[in-house]
Coordinates of C-alpha atoms in Angstrom, one line a residue:
Chain A
M1024 CA -12.1 77.6 123.4
S1025 CA -10.2 76.3 120.3
Q1026 CA -10.0 72.7 119.3
H1027 CA -6.2 72.8 119.6
N1028 CA -6.4 74.0 123.1
G1029 CA -8.9 71.3 124.1
A1030 CA -6.6 68.5 122.7
G1031 CA -3.6 70.0 124.5
R1032 CA -5.5 69.9 127.8
L1033 CA -6.5 66.3 127.3
A1034 CA -3.0 65.3 126.5
A1035 CA -1.7 67.1 129.6
L1036 CA -4.2 65.2 131.8
P1037 CA -2.1 62.2 132.8
A1038 CA 0.8 64.4 133.8
V1039 CA -1.5 66.7 135.7
L1040 CA -3.1 63.8 137.6
L1041 CA 0.4 62.3 138.4
L1042 CA 1.7 65.6 139.7
A1043 CA -1.5 66.2 141.7
A1044 CA -1.3 62.8 143.4
G1045 CA 2.5 62.6 143.7
F1046 CA 3.5 66.2 144.3
V1047 CA 0.7 68.6 145.2
L1048 CA -1.2 66.3 147.5
P1049 CA 1.9 65.3 149.7
I1050 CA 2.9 69.0 149.9
L1051 CA -0.6 69.9 151.0
L1052 CA -0.5 67.1 153.6
V1053 CA 2.9 68.3 154.9
V1054 CA 1.6 71.9 155.1
A1055 CA -1.6 70.7 156.9
Y1056 CA 0.5 68.6 159.4
S1057 CA 2.8 71.6 160.1
F1058 CA -0.2 73.3 161.8
M1059 CA -1.2 70.3 164.0
P1060 CA -0.2 70.0 167.7
S1061 CA 3.2 68.4 168.5
R1062 CA 3.4 64.6 168.2
T1063 CA -0.1 64.1 166.8
F1064 CA -0.7 61.6 164.0
G1065 CA -3.9 62.9 162.5
L1066 CA -5.3 66.1 160.9
D1067 CA -8.4 66.4 163.2
S1068 CA -6.9 68.7 165.9
D1069 CA -7.2 72.5 165.9
A1070 CA -4.6 74.4 163.9
T1071 CA -1.7 75.9 165.8
L1072 CA 1.5 77.8 165.1
A1073 CA 3.4 76.0 167.9
N1074 CA 5.6 74.0 165.6
Y1075 CA 6.8 77.2 163.8
Q1076 CA 7.5 78.7 167.2
S1077 CA 9.6 75.6 168.1
A1078 CA 11.3 75.7 164.8
F1079 CA 12.8 79.1 165.7
T1080 CA 13.2 78.7 169.4
D1081 CA 14.1 75.1 170.3
D1082 CA 17.5 75.2 168.5
Y1083 CA 16.0 73.8 165.3
W1084 CA 16.9 77.1 163.5
Q1085 CA 20.5 76.0 163.8
P1086 CA 20.4 73.2 161.3
L1087 CA 18.3 75.5 159.0
A1088 CA 20.8 78.3 159.3
W1089 CA 23.8 76.0 158.9
S1090 CA 22.3 74.4 155.7
A1091 CA 21.3 77.8 154.2
S1092 CA 24.7 79.4 154.9
T1093 CA 26.6 76.4 153.7
A1094 CA 24.5 76.3 150.5
L1095 CA 25.3 80.0 150.0
V1096 CA 29.0 79.5 150.7
T1097 CA 29.2 76.4 148.5
T1098 CA 27.5 78.3 145.6
L1099 CA 29.9 81.2 145.9
I1100 CA 33.0 79.0 146.0
C1101 CA 31.6 76.9 143.1
L1102 CA 31.0 80.1 141.1
L1103 CA 34.5 81.4 141.8
L1104 CA 36.1 78.1 140.7
A1105 CA 33.8 77.5 137.8
W1106 CA 34.2 80.9 136.1
P1107 CA 37.9 80.6 135.2
T1108 CA 37.4 76.9 134.3
A1109 CA 34.5 77.7 132.0
K1110 CA 36.5 80.6 130.5
V1111 CA 39.4 78.3 129.6
L1112 CA 37.1 75.6 128.3
N1113 CA 35.1 78.1 126.3
R1114 CA 38.2 79.7 124.7
R1115 CA 40.1 76.5 124.0
A1116 CA 37.8 74.3 122.0
G1117 CA 39.1 71.0 120.6
P1118 CA 40.4 67.8 122.1
F1119 CA 41.7 69.5 125.3
A1120 CA 38.3 71.0 126.2
T1121 CA 36.5 67.8 125.3
T1122 CA 38.8 65.8 127.5
V1123 CA 38.4 68.1 130.5
T1124 CA 34.7 68.3 130.1
V1125 CA 34.3 64.5 130.0
L1126 CA 36.6 64.2 133.1
I1127 CA 34.4 66.6 135.0
A1128 CA 31.1 65.1 133.7
L1129 CA 31.8 61.4 134.1
P1130 CA 31.8 61.2 137.9
I1131 CA 28.2 62.5 137.9
F1132 CA 27.2 59.0 136.7
I1133 CA 28.6 57.5 139.8
S1134 CA 26.6 57.5 143.0
E1135 CA 27.1 60.5 145.2
S1136 CA 27.8 58.4 148.3
V1137 CA 30.5 56.5 146.4
R1138 CA 32.2 59.7 145.3
L1139 CA 32.1 61.1 148.8
F1140 CA 33.6 57.9 150.3
G1141 CA 36.3 58.3 147.6
L1142 CA 36.9 61.8 148.8
S1143 CA 37.1 60.6 152.4
L1144 CA 40.0 58.3 151.4
F1145 CA 41.6 61.4 150.0
L1146 CA 41.1 63.4 153.2
M1147 CA 41.8 60.6 155.7
P1148 CA 44.5 61.3 158.3
G1149 CA 47.8 59.4 158.3
G1150 CA 47.6 57.1 155.3
G1151 CA 45.1 59.3 153.4
I1152 CA 46.1 60.6 150.0
L1153 CA 46.3 64.2 151.0
A1154 CA 48.0 63.7 154.3
G1155 CA 50.2 60.9 153.0
T1156 CA 51.4 62.8 149.9
L1157 CA 52.2 66.0 151.9
N1158 CA 54.1 63.9 154.5
T1159 CA 56.1 61.8 152.0
L1160 CA 56.9 64.5 149.5
F1161 CA 57.3 67.6 151.7
G1162 CA 57.5 66.2 155.2
I1163 CA 54.5 68.2 156.2
E1164 CA 52.3 66.7 158.9
I1165 CA 48.7 67.8 158.9
G1166 CA 46.1 66.9 161.4
S1167 CA 42.9 65.2 160.5
I1168 CA 40.4 67.4 158.7
L1169 CA 38.0 64.5 158.2
N1170 CA 34.8 64.7 160.3
T1171 CA 34.9 68.5 160.4
R1172 CA 32.8 71.2 158.8
L1173 CA 35.6 72.0 156.5
A1174 CA 35.6 68.4 155.1
A1175 CA 31.9 68.6 154.7
L1176 CA 32.3 71.9 152.8
I1177 CA 34.9 70.4 150.5
G1178 CA 32.4 67.6 149.8
Y1179 CA 29.7 70.1 149.1
V1180 CA 31.9 72.0 146.6
Y1181 CA 33.2 68.8 145.0
I1182 CA 29.6 67.4 144.4
H1183 CA 28.0 70.7 143.2
F1184 CA 30.9 72.1 141.1
P1185 CA 29.6 70.4 137.8
F1186 CA 26.1 71.8 138.4
V1187 CA 27.6 75.3 138.3
L1188 CA 30.2 74.7 135.6
F1189 CA 28.0 73.4 132.9
P1190 CA 25.3 76.2 133.0
L1191 CA 28.2 78.7 133.2
L1192 CA 29.7 77.1 130.0
L1193 CA 26.4 77.5 128.3
G1194 CA 26.2 81.1 129.5
L1195 CA 29.7 81.9 128.3
S1196 CA 28.9 80.3 124.9
L1197 CA 26.2 82.9 124.5
I1198 CA 28.7 85.7 124.4
P1199 CA 29.9 86.5 120.8
R1200 CA 33.6 86.9 120.7
E1201 CA 33.3 90.1 118.8
Q1202 CA 31.4 91.7 121.8
V1203 CA 34.4 91.1 124.0
E1204 CA 36.8 92.4 121.3
A1205 CA 34.6 95.5 120.7
A1206 CA 34.7 96.3 124.5
R1207 CA 38.5 96.0 124.6
D1208 CA 38.8 98.0 121.4
L1209 CA 36.7 100.7 123.1
G1210 CA 39.2 100.9 125.9
A1211 CA 37.8 98.5 128.5
S1212 CA 40.2 96.8 130.9
G1213 CA 40.0 93.0 131.6
W1214 CA 38.0 93.7 134.8
Q1215 CA 35.7 96.1 132.9
V1216 CA 35.1 93.6 130.2
F1217 CA 34.1 91.0 132.9
R1218 CA 31.9 93.5 134.7
E1219 CA 30.2 95.2 131.8
I1220 CA 30.1 92.5 129.1
E1221 CA 30.9 88.9 130.1
L1222 CA 29.0 88.8 133.4
P1223 CA 25.8 90.4 132.2
L1224 CA 25.7 88.3 129.0
A1225 CA 26.5 85.1 130.9
M1226 CA 24.0 85.9 133.6
P1227 CA 21.4 83.3 132.6
G1228 CA 24.1 80.6 133.0
V1229 CA 25.3 82.1 136.2
T1230 CA 21.8 82.2 137.6
I1231 CA 20.9 78.6 136.7
G1232 CA 24.2 77.3 138.0
A1233 CA 23.8 79.2 141.3
L1234 CA 20.2 78.0 141.7
L1235 CA 21.1 74.4 141.1
S1236 CA 24.0 74.5 143.5
F1237 CA 22.1 76.4 146.2
V1238 CA 18.9 74.2 146.1
L1239 CA 20.8 71.0 145.9
S1240 CA 23.2 72.0 148.7
L1241 CA 20.3 73.1 150.9
G1242 CA 18.8 69.6 150.7
A1243 CA 22.1 67.8 150.9
N1244 CA 22.8 65.3 153.7
A1245 CA 25.5 62.9 152.6
E1246 CA 28.4 65.4 152.7
M1247 CA 27.9 66.0 156.4
S1248 CA 27.3 62.3 157.3
I1249 CA 30.1 60.9 155.3
L1250 CA 32.8 63.6 155.4
G1251 CA 31.6 65.8 158.2
G1252 CA 31.0 63.0 160.7
Q1253 CA 27.8 64.7 161.8
A1254 CA 29.8 67.6 163.2
V1255 CA 26.7 69.6 162.5
T1256 CA 23.1 68.5 162.0
V1257 CA 22.0 69.7 158.5
V1258 CA 18.4 70.6 158.1
T1259 CA 17.4 67.5 156.0
R1260 CA 18.8 65.3 158.8
A1261 CA 16.9 67.3 161.4
I1262 CA 13.7 66.8 159.5
E1263 CA 14.4 63.1 159.1
Q1264 CA 15.0 62.8 162.8
R1265 CA 11.7 64.6 163.6
F1266 CA 9.8 62.2 161.4
S1267 CA 11.6 59.0 162.5
Y1268 CA 13.3 58.9 165.9
A1269 CA 11.3 61.7 167.5
Q1270 CA 8.0 60.6 166.1
D1271 CA 7.1 64.3 165.8
W1272 CA 5.5 64.7 162.4
P1273 CA 4.1 68.2 162.8
L1274 CA 7.5 69.7 163.8
G1275 CA 9.2 67.8 160.9
A1276 CA 6.5 69.1 158.6
A1277 CA 7.0 72.7 159.8
L1278 CA 10.7 72.5 159.2
T1279 CA 10.0 71.1 155.7
V1280 CA 7.6 73.9 154.9
L1281 CA 10.3 76.4 156.0
V1282 CA 12.8 74.9 153.7
I1283 CA 10.3 74.9 150.8
V1284 CA 9.4 78.5 151.5
I1285 CA 13.1 79.6 151.6
T1286 CA 13.8 77.7 148.4
A1287 CA 10.8 79.1 146.6
A1288 CA 11.5 82.7 147.8
I1289 CA 15.0 82.5 146.2
V1290 CA 14.3 80.4 143.1
L1291 CA 11.0 81.8 141.8
P1292 CA 12.0 85.5 141.4
L1293 CA 15.3 84.5 139.8
L1294 CA 13.7 82.0 137.4
K1295 CA 11.3 84.7 136.3
R1296 CA 14.2 86.8 135.1
I1297 CA 15.8 84.2 132.8
D1298 CA 14.4 83.3 129.4
L1299 CA 14.7 79.5 129.6
D1300 CA 13.0 79.0 126.3
G1301 CA 15.5 81.4 124.6
L1302 CA 18.4 79.5 126.2
I1303 CA 17.2 76.1 125.0
R1304 CA 16.4 77.3 121.5
R1305 CA 20.0 78.5 120.9
Chain B
M49 CA 58.1 110.0 102.9
A50 CA 55.2 108.1 101.5
D51 CA 53.7 108.0 98.1
A52 CA 50.5 109.2 99.8
G53 CA 47.8 110.3 97.4
N54 CA 47.1 113.8 98.6
G55 CA 50.5 114.7 100.0
A56 CA 49.3 114.9 103.6
A57 CA 51.6 113.5 106.3
S58 CA 51.1 109.8 106.9
I59 CA 49.2 108.8 110.1
L60 CA 49.7 105.1 109.9
S61 CA 52.9 103.4 108.7
I62 CA 52.9 99.6 108.3
S63 CA 56.2 97.9 107.5
S64 CA 56.9 94.3 106.6
L65 CA 53.8 93.0 108.5
T66 CA 53.5 89.2 108.4
K67 CA 51.1 86.9 110.1
R68 CA 50.9 83.1 109.7
F69 CA 48.3 80.7 110.8
G70 CA 49.9 77.3 110.6
E71 CA 50.8 76.7 107.0
T72 CA 49.0 79.7 105.5
T73 CA 50.4 83.2 105.4
A74 CA 47.4 85.4 106.0
V75 CA 49.4 88.6 105.8
D76 CA 52.6 88.4 103.8
D77 CA 55.2 91.2 104.2
I78 CA 52.8 94.1 103.8
S79 CA 54.2 97.7 103.9
L80 CA 51.9 100.7 103.5
E81 CA 51.6 104.4 104.3
I82 CA 48.2 105.9 105.0
P83 CA 48.0 109.7 105.0
E84 CA 46.0 111.6 107.6
G85 CA 42.3 112.0 106.8
E86 CA 42.3 109.4 104.0
F87 CA 39.5 107.0 103.2
F88 CA 41.5 103.9 102.4
T89 CA 39.9 100.7 101.4
I90 CA 41.4 97.3 101.2
V91 CA 39.5 95.1 98.8
G92 CA 40.0 91.4 98.4
P93 CA 38.2 88.1 98.0
S94 CA 37.4 86.1 101.1
G95 CA 40.6 84.4 102.4
S96 CA 42.8 87.1 101.0
G97 CA 43.9 88.1 104.6
K98 CA 42.2 91.5 104.7
S99 CA 40.4 90.7 108.0
T100 CA 43.6 89.5 109.6
L101 CA 45.4 92.7 108.4
I102 CA 42.8 95.0 109.9
R103 CA 42.6 93.0 113.1
I104 CA 46.4 93.4 113.5
L105 CA 46.0 97.2 112.8
A106 CA 43.3 97.4 115.5
G107 CA 45.5 95.4 118.0
L108 CA 43.1 92.4 118.1
E109 CA 45.7 90.1 116.6
K110 CA 49.5 90.1 117.1
P111 CA 51.7 90.0 114.0
D112 CA 54.5 87.5 113.7
S113 CA 56.8 90.2 112.4
G114 CA 56.7 93.7 111.2
Q115 CA 55.7 97.0 112.6
V116 CA 52.7 99.3 112.9
A117 CA 53.3 102.9 113.8
L118 CA 50.9 105.7 114.4
R119 CA 52.4 109.1 113.7
G120 CA 55.8 107.5 114.0
K121 CA 55.0 105.9 117.4
D122 CA 55.3 102.2 117.5
L123 CA 52.0 100.5 118.2
T124 CA 53.0 96.9 117.5
G125 CA 52.9 95.6 121.0
V126 CA 50.1 97.9 122.3
P127 CA 46.9 96.1 123.1
A128 CA 43.6 97.1 121.5
N129 CA 42.3 98.9 124.6
S130 CA 45.3 101.2 124.7
R131 CA 45.2 102.1 121.0
P132 CA 43.7 105.4 119.9
T133 CA 41.9 103.5 117.2
C134 CA 38.4 102.0 116.9
M135 CA 36.9 99.3 114.8
V136 CA 33.4 98.8 113.5
F137 CA 32.9 95.1 113.3
Q138 CA 31.2 93.0 110.6
S139 CA 28.6 91.9 113.1
L140 CA 28.7 95.5 114.5
A141 CA 29.1 93.8 118.0
L142 CA 26.6 96.1 119.6
F143 CA 26.1 95.2 123.3
R144 CA 22.6 93.8 123.2
H145 CA 22.1 94.0 127.0
M146 CA 22.5 97.8 126.8
T147 CA 20.5 100.7 125.4
V148 CA 21.6 102.7 122.4
G149 CA 22.9 105.4 124.8
E150 CA 24.8 103.0 126.9
N151 CA 26.4 101.5 123.8
V152 CA 27.5 104.9 122.5
E153 CA 28.8 106.0 125.9
F154 CA 30.7 102.8 126.6
S155 CA 34.2 104.0 125.7
Q156 CA 33.7 107.1 127.9
K157 CA 32.2 105.1 130.8
V158 CA 35.2 102.8 131.0
R159 CA 37.4 105.9 131.0
G160 CA 35.4 107.3 133.9
V161 CA 33.8 110.3 132.2
P162 CA 30.9 111.6 134.4
A163 CA 27.4 110.5 133.4
A164 CA 26.0 113.9 132.5
E165 CA 29.0 114.7 130.2
R166 CA 28.7 111.2 128.6
R167 CA 25.1 111.7 127.8
E168 CA 25.6 115.1 126.2
Q169 CA 28.4 113.7 124.0
A170 CA 26.3 110.6 123.1
L171 CA 23.4 112.8 122.0
A172 CA 25.8 114.8 119.8
N173 CA 27.2 111.6 118.3
L174 CA 23.7 110.3 117.6
R175 CA 23.0 113.6 115.8
L176 CA 26.3 113.2 113.9
V177 CA 25.2 109.8 112.4
R178 CA 21.7 111.2 111.8
L179 CA 19.8 109.2 114.5
P180 CA 17.0 111.0 116.3
T181 CA 18.0 111.7 119.9
E182 CA 15.0 109.7 121.3
F183 CA 17.0 106.6 120.3
Y184 CA 19.2 107.2 123.3
D185 CA 16.9 105.2 125.6
R186 CA 15.9 102.6 123.1
K187 CA 17.1 99.0 123.3
V188 CA 19.6 97.9 120.7
T189 CA 17.3 95.0 119.9
Q190 CA 14.5 97.4 118.9
C191 CA 16.6 99.0 116.2
S192 CA 16.5 98.1 112.5
G193 CA 19.5 97.1 110.5
G194 CA 20.3 100.6 109.3
E195 CA 19.7 102.1 112.7
R196 CA 22.1 99.6 114.3
Q197 CA 24.7 100.5 111.7
R198 CA 24.4 104.1 112.8
V199 CA 24.6 103.2 116.5
A200 CA 27.8 101.3 115.8
L201 CA 29.2 104.3 114.0
A202 CA 28.2 106.6 116.8
R203 CA 29.8 104.3 119.4
A204 CA 33.0 104.2 117.4
L205 CA 33.1 108.0 116.9
A206 CA 32.4 108.5 120.6
S207 CA 35.8 107.1 121.5
D208 CA 37.3 109.9 119.4
P209 CA 39.7 107.6 117.7
E210 CA 42.6 108.8 115.5
I211 CA 41.7 106.1 113.0
L212 CA 38.4 104.2 112.4
F213 CA 38.6 100.7 111.1
F214 CA 35.7 99.0 109.3
D215 CA 35.5 95.3 108.9
E216 CA 32.9 94.9 106.2
P217 CA 30.1 96.5 108.2
L218 CA 27.7 96.8 105.3
S219 CA 28.0 93.2 104.0
A220 CA 24.8 92.0 105.7
I221 CA 22.7 94.9 104.6
D222 CA 20.4 94.8 101.6
Y223 CA 21.3 96.6 98.4
R224 CA 19.1 99.6 98.6
L225 CA 20.0 100.5 102.2
R226 CA 23.7 99.7 101.5
K227 CA 23.8 102.3 98.7
I228 CA 22.3 104.9 101.1
L229 CA 24.8 104.0 103.9
E230 CA 27.8 104.1 101.5
V231 CA 27.0 107.7 100.6
E232 CA 26.4 108.5 104.3
M233 CA 29.7 106.9 105.2
K234 CA 31.5 109.0 102.7
E235 CA 29.7 112.1 104.0
L236 CA 30.6 111.2 107.6
H237 CA 34.2 110.8 106.6
R238 CA 34.2 114.3 105.1
R239 CA 32.5 115.9 108.1
T240 CA 34.7 114.2 110.8
G241 CA 37.9 114.6 108.8
K242 CA 39.1 111.3 110.4
T243 CA 41.2 108.6 108.8
F244 CA 39.0 105.7 107.7
I245 CA 40.4 102.3 106.9
Y246 CA 37.8 100.1 105.4
I247 CA 37.8 96.5 104.2
T248 CA 35.3 94.9 101.9
H249 CA 35.0 92.2 99.2
N250 CA 32.7 94.5 97.3
V251 CA 34.6 96.5 94.7
E252 CA 31.6 98.8 94.0
E253 CA 31.4 99.8 97.6
A254 CA 35.2 100.5 97.6
M255 CA 34.9 102.7 94.4
V256 CA 32.0 104.8 95.8
M257 CA 33.6 105.6 99.1
S258 CA 37.4 105.5 98.9
D259 CA 40.2 108.0 98.2
R260 CA 42.5 105.1 97.6
I261 CA 42.0 101.4 97.2
A262 CA 44.4 98.5 97.8
I263 CA 43.6 95.2 96.2
M264 CA 44.6 92.3 98.4
R265 CA 45.3 88.8 97.2
D266 CA 46.9 85.8 99.2
G267 CA 48.1 88.1 101.9
R268 CA 49.7 90.7 99.6
L269 CA 48.6 94.1 98.3
V270 CA 48.8 93.6 94.6
Q271 CA 47.9 97.1 93.6
I272 CA 47.3 100.4 95.4
G273 CA 45.8 103.5 93.7
T274 CA 42.8 105.8 93.4
P275 CA 39.6 104.1 92.2
A276 CA 40.0 105.6 88.7
E277 CA 43.6 104.3 88.5
I278 CA 42.7 100.9 89.6
Y279 CA 39.7 100.7 87.3
H280 CA 41.3 102.1 84.2
R281 CA 44.9 100.9 84.7
P282 CA 45.0 97.6 86.4
T283 CA 48.5 96.2 86.7
S284 CA 47.5 92.5 86.7
R285 CA 44.8 90.3 85.3
F286 CA 43.7 89.5 88.9
V287 CA 43.0 93.2 89.6
A288 CA 41.3 93.6 86.2
Q289 CA 39.0 90.7 86.7
F290 CA 38.4 91.7 90.3
M291 CA 37.2 95.1 89.3
G292 CA 34.3 93.7 87.2
E293 CA 33.6 91.9 84.0
V294 CA 36.4 92.4 81.5
N295 CA 37.8 91.0 78.3
I296 CA 41.4 89.7 78.7
F297 CA 43.2 88.9 75.4
T298 CA 46.6 87.3 75.0
T299 CA 49.1 89.3 72.9
S300 CA 52.1 87.8 71.2
S301 CA 54.4 89.2 68.5
G302 CA 51.9 92.0 67.6
R303 CA 49.0 89.7 67.4
I304 CA 45.9 89.3 69.6
L305 CA 45.5 85.6 69.6
E306 CA 41.8 85.3 70.6
L307 CA 40.7 87.8 68.0
E308 CA 43.1 86.9 65.3
A309 CA 43.7 90.6 65.0
E310 CA 47.0 92.5 64.6
H311 CA 48.5 95.8 65.7
G312 CA 52.0 97.0 65.6
D313 CA 52.0 98.6 69.1
L314 CA 51.3 95.5 71.0
D315 CA 53.8 94.1 73.6
D316 CA 53.8 90.5 74.5
G317 CA 51.5 89.8 77.4
Y318 CA 47.8 90.6 78.0
L319 CA 45.4 93.2 76.9
V320 CA 42.5 94.2 79.1
V321 CA 39.5 95.8 77.5
R322 CA 36.3 96.7 79.4
P323 CA 33.0 95.7 77.8
E324 CA 31.9 99.3 77.4
H325 CA 34.9 100.0 75.2
I326 CA 34.0 97.3 72.6
R327 CA 32.1 99.1 69.9
P328 CA 29.9 97.8 67.1
D329 CA 31.7 100.2 64.8
A330 CA 35.2 99.4 63.5
R331 CA 35.8 102.8 61.7
D332 CA 37.9 104.6 64.3
A333 CA 39.0 101.5 66.1
D334 CA 42.7 100.5 66.4
V335 CA 41.8 96.8 66.6
S336 CA 38.8 95.4 64.9
F337 CA 37.5 91.9 64.5
E338 CA 34.7 89.9 62.9
A339 CA 32.2 88.5 65.4
R340 CA 28.8 86.8 65.6
I341 CA 26.4 88.1 68.3
E342 CA 25.6 85.0 70.3
S343 CA 23.2 86.5 72.8
G344 CA 22.1 89.8 74.3
F345 CA 21.0 90.8 77.8
M346 CA 19.2 93.8 79.0
L347 CA 21.0 95.2 82.1
G348 CA 18.8 98.2 82.8
S349 CA 20.6 101.3 81.6
R350 CA 22.7 99.3 79.2
S351 CA 22.7 96.0 77.3
Q352 CA 25.3 93.3 77.3
Y353 CA 26.2 91.2 74.3
H354 CA 28.2 88.0 74.0
L355 CA 30.2 88.0 70.8
R356 CA 31.7 84.8 69.4
V357 CA 35.1 85.0 67.8
G358 CA 36.4 81.6 66.9
D359 CA 36.5 79.7 70.2
S360 CA 36.3 82.8 72.4
I361 CA 33.5 85.0 73.8
V362 CA 34.0 88.7 73.9
I363 CA 31.7 90.7 76.2
A364 CA 30.5 94.1 74.9
E365 CA 28.2 96.6 76.6
L366 CA 26.3 99.4 75.0
P367 CA 24.1 102.2 76.5
E368 CA 20.4 101.7 76.0
G369 CA 20.1 104.1 73.1
A370 CA 23.1 102.8 71.1
A371 CA 21.8 99.2 71.2
R372 CA 19.2 99.6 68.6
G373 CA 19.6 97.4 65.5
I374 CA 21.9 95.0 67.2
I375 CA 20.3 91.6 66.8
A376 CA 21.5 88.2 68.1
G377 CA 22.6 85.9 65.4
E378 CA 24.0 88.5 63.1
T379 CA 27.7 88.8 62.2
G380 CA 29.4 92.1 62.1
R381 CA 32.7 94.0 62.6
W382 CA 33.5 95.2 66.2
G383 CA 36.5 97.0 67.5
F384 CA 38.1 99.0 70.2
R385 CA 40.8 101.7 70.7
L386 CA 44.1 100.8 72.2
S387 CA 43.9 103.9 74.4
D388 CA 40.8 102.4 76.0
S389 CA 42.7 99.2 76.8
A390 CA 45.4 98.3 79.4
A391 CA 48.4 96.2 78.5
L392 CA 49.6 93.8 81.3
E393 CA 52.6 91.6 81.6
N394 CA 50.9 89.1 83.9

């Protein structure tokens, strides 16, 4: 073992200890609890798979399925919205792009709940900004969409859009302009340029943005409680309820493990495919 | 119609092409006829507008006014992907996420040519640019500079363009390899019989490869001719200086001011004399002058001398063998023949 390596290990020790105590240990605890009988508060019983059975049979799969599908839909909508935005920002450098970028980035510094309450003012029926404007200017009466899944989805997209946009911008900035010009010069149509050149070359950015959006949406709770009016129970809320009101730690733990497994199954293979070091060094 | 060098019909007609970027006029009212099969090079310093000109010709930039026609068909509003032309970029712009084969086949893939046919043609194009066919499956990132150059050429040829444009593709290549590629490019031009329009800031490169050269300055073509015409008969001091180190003397009332020499046949204006035409022997010279050898440099096959005449320096170059006995510090009589010089008005 070289001297250099030894020193590196020593320097990494505090971080390793912190992660072991604050991250690995709790996860191991959660995993251990997930195999304990329902409503027990110790790890001394015999291991059982009953909690995982409940997770799939006793309607707990619904929050999980809803959160996963909403995370997926949110990610897709964010990608569809962010691609044209990123293209415009990437092409038009200068004051315009800077202003727009700042306008999109600034709200991130405000608490998520505050922003969602702001959005609820927008969506409120009657005197709300959306309903009021439509009514006053165009005489259109719309019913309330607040406290519905749609309102929650709007919130999901609103909150996670910047997390997709900025990685996409990074991804697009990796495409040399001449590559696009060369493709067009060789006869490619706009769609073919997107399909063959832009998308593959911007893929690292697309992947990172999609992962951020998916993982954050999967664990999101505030959108549904503030905008969705608990129209659906999201998986994080279901877990919280198991741990607090229901006092069923093992079932909560099993649901937690399922979320972690789903996240890891999606994130790890994708992360392997992108060269993060290469992206950062540019 | 055109004053085309070899008398062939013109393939590309450019008339009154103008392009402005804000205050600067990058391309200023350029008209030009390029005959079929010619190797035409536009040479100019950076900022002369040559890149803008070729980008307009390729359809990557829209002109403010003027026309581009290919075999009489107006191309001006036609976008790059619908033009039967292809460009080799300065950066080469190879698709780095694709293999060599995928790069070469790209133009046919987007046109929907079946895979097997594409592959066959790609292999033929690799052979045409002298790349071994096993490069087909190689990643572009695994290729050396010279190999990438050839891949870019093969990719451009694969689209079977009527005209190939080159935007300084050799500028990032080291001297030795560039010399080899220049010859290969010339050879490729001969073998394919296609029209090549090439831009560069490197005069030497232009001289080696081109049938005709245009010198570009501040958005205008200041002289068009064969390499020999431009080298021996520059029409302006700019062109003369651009084509290498030259001596430019001012002539007025039959006198060469810098040399304090006289000759009856001199018009008022300027006289361009190349260093190799200044001889250390005034006997059969039309113009001779007294000069002190200030310094001498060995340039390989020839030697260069800086001669002082009054306040001016005259540059002379002699072949290795002829340079014996010429010693710095000595004063002697030097001269040149008027037939070796070019008289200019500006």
